[in-house]
CSV table of C-alpha atoms in Angstrom, one decimal:
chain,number,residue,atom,x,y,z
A,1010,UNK,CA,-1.8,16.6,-2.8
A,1011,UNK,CA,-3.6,13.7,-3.8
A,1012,UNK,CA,-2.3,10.5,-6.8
A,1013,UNK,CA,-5.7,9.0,-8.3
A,1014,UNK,CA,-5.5,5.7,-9.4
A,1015,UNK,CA,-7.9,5.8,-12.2
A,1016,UNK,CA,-11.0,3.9,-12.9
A,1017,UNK,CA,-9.1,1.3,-15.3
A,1018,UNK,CA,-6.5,0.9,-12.5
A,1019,UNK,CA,-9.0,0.0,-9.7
A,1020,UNK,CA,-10.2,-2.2,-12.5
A,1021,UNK,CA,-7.2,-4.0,-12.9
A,1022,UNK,CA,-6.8,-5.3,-9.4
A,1023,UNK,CA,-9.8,-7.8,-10.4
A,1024,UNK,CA,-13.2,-8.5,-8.7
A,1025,UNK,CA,-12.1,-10.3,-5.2
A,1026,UNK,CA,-9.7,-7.5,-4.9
A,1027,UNK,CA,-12.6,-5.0,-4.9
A,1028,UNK,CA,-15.4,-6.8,-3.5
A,1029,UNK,CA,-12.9,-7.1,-0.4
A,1030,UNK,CA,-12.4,-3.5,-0.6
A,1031,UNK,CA,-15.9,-2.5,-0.6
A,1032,UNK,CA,-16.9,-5.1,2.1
A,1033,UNK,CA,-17.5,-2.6,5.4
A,1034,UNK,CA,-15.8,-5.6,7.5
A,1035,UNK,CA,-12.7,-4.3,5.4
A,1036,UNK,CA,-13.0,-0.1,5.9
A,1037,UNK,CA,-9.9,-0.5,7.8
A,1038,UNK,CA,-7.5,-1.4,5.0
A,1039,UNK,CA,-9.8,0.6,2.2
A,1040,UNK,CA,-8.6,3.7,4.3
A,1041,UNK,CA,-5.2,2.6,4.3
A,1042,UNK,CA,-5.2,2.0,0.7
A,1043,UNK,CA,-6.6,5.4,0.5
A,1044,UNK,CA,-4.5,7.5,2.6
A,1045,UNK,CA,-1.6,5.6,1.3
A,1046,UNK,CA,-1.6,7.9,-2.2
A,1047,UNK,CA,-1.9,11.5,-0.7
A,1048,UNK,CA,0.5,13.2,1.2
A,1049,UNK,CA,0.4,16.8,2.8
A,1050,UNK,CA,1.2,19.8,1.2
A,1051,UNK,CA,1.1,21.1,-3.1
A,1052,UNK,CA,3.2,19.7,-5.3
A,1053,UNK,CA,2.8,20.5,-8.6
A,1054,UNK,CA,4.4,19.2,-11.6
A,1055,UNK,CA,6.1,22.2,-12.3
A,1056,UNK,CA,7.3,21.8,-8.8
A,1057,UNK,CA,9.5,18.3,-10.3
A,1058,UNK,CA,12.2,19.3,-13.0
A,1059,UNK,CA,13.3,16.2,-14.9
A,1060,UNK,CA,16.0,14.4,-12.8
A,1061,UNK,CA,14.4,15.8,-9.6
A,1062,UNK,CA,13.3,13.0,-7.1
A,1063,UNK,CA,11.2,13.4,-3.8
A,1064,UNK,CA,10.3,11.0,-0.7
A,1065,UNK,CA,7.1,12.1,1.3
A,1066,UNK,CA,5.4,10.8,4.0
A,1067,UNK,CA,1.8,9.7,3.3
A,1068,UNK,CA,-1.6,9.9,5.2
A,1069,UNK,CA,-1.0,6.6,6.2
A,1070,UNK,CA,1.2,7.2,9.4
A,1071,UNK,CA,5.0,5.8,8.8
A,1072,UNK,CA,4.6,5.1,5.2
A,1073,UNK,CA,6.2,7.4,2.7
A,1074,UNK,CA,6.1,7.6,-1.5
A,1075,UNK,CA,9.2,8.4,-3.9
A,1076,UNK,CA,7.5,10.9,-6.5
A,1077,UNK,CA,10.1,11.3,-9.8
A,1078,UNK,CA,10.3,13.3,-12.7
A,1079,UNK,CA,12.4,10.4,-15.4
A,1080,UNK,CA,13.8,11.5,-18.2
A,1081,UNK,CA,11.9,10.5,-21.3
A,1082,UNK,CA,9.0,8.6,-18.7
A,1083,UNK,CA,7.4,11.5,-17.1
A,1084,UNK,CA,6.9,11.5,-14.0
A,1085,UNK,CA,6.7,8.3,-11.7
A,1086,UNK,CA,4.9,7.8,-8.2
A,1087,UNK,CA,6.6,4.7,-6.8
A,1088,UNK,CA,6.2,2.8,-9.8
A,1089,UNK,CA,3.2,4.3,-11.2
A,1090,UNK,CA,3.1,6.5,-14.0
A,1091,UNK,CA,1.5,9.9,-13.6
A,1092,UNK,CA,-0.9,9.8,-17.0
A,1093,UNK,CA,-1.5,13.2,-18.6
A,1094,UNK,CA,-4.2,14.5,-16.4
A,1095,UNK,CA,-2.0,16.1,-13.7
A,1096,UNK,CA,-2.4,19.5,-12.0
A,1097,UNK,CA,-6.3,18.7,-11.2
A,1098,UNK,CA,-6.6,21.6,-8.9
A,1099,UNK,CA,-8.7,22.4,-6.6
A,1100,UNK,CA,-9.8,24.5,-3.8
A,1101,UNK,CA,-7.9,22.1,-1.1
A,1102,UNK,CA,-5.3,21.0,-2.7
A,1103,UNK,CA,-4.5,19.2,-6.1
A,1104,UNK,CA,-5.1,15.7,-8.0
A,1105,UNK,CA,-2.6,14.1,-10.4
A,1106,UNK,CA,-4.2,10.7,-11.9
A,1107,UNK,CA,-2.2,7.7,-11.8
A,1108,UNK,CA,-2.5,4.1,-14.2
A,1109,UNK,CA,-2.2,2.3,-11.1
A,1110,UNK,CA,-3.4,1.7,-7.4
A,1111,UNK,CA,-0.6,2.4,-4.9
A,1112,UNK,CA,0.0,-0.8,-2.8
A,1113,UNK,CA,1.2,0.3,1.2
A,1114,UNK,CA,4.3,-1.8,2.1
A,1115,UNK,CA,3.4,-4.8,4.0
A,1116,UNK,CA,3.3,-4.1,7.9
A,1117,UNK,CA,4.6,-6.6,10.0
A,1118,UNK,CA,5.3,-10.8,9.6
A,1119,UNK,CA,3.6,-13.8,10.0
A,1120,UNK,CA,4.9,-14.4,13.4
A,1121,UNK,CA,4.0,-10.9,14.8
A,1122,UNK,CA,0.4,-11.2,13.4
A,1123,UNK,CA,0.1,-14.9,14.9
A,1124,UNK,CA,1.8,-13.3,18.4
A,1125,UNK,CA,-1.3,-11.0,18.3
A,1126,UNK,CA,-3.8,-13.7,18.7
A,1127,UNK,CA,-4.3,-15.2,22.0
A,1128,UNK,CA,-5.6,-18.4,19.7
A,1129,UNK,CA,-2.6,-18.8,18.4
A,1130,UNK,CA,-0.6,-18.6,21.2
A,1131,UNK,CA,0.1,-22.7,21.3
A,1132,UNK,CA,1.4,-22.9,17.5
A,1133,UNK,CA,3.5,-19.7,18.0
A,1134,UNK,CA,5.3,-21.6,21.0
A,1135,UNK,CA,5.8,-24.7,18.9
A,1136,UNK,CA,6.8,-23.0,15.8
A,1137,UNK,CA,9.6,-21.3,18.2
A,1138,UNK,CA,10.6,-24.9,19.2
A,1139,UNK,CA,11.6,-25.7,15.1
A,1140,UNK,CA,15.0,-23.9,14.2
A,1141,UNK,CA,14.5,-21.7,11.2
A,1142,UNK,CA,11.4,-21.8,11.5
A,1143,UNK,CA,10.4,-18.3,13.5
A,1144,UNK,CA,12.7,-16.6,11.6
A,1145,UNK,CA,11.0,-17.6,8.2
A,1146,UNK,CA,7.7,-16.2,9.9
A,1147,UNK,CA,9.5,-13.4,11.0
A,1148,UNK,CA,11.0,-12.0,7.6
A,1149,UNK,CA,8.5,-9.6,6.2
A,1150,UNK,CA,10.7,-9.3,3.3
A,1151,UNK,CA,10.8,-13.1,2.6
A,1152,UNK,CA,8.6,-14.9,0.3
A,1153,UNK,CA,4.7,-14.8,0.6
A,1154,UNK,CA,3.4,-17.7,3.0
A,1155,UNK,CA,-0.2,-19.0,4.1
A,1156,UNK,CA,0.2,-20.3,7.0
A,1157,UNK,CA,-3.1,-22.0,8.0
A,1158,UNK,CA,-2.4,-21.5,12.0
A,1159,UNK,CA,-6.5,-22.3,13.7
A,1160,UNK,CA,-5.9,-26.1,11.9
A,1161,UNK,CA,-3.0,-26.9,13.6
A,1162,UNK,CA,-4.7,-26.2,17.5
């Protein structure tokens, strides 16, 4: 089963969004974002009653999608609407279009990408060294921060 965000949703992220997309320097995360809306298996939506509410694990190993049938909303992938053209079948499987372009959670925190960089090494033992400060970079659930980490060395 495959969501399709359509053309107006890819549209919607904006140009830098999509030129970084379609860079080949960035395949990695385009097939992310891709295997992020299909998951294994049929469902169609005559598979989802209203009230009936799913979680499935996605190509994108470890991440997983709520798919839900709301009352007066139809039906809801994360918090995409599912626009009329659902049931797309075909001979592998089926497509139901989408309004939007599924984000994957965030993976990992500041500090765990800086600890992966041997040239960062230096700041991540000084930013250790300022209480409250590791555990900022360390909160993937916290607010959005830049850090600017290759000035700093």
């Amino acid at each position: 089963r495959q969501t399709a965000p359509k053309n107006d949703a890819f549209l919607a992220l904006g140009d830098e969004t999509l030129d970084f997309l379609r860079d080949e320097d960035n395949v990695d995360t385009l097939a992310d974002y891709l295997a992020y809306h299909g998951i294994l298996g049929e469902v169609l939506s005559t598979d989802l009653p209203p009230g009936t509410d799913i979680d499935r694990e996605t190509l994108l190993q470890g991440q997983s999608i709520e798919v839900t049938n709301v009352d007066g909303q139809g039906i809801m992938v994360n918090d995409a609407s599912v626009v009329p053209e659902f049931d797309l079948q075909s001979c592998n499987g089926v497509v139901h279009s989408i309004n939007e372009v599924l984000m994957p959670p965030c993976s990992g925190s500041i500090a765990s990408t800086v600890a992966d960089d041997e040239d960062l090494s230096i700041l991540l033992e000084l930013v250790s060294l300022v209480p409250g400060l590791a555990e900022a970079l360390s909160d993937p659930d916290a607010a959005a921060i830049t850090l600017f980490g290759k000035l700093f060395i």
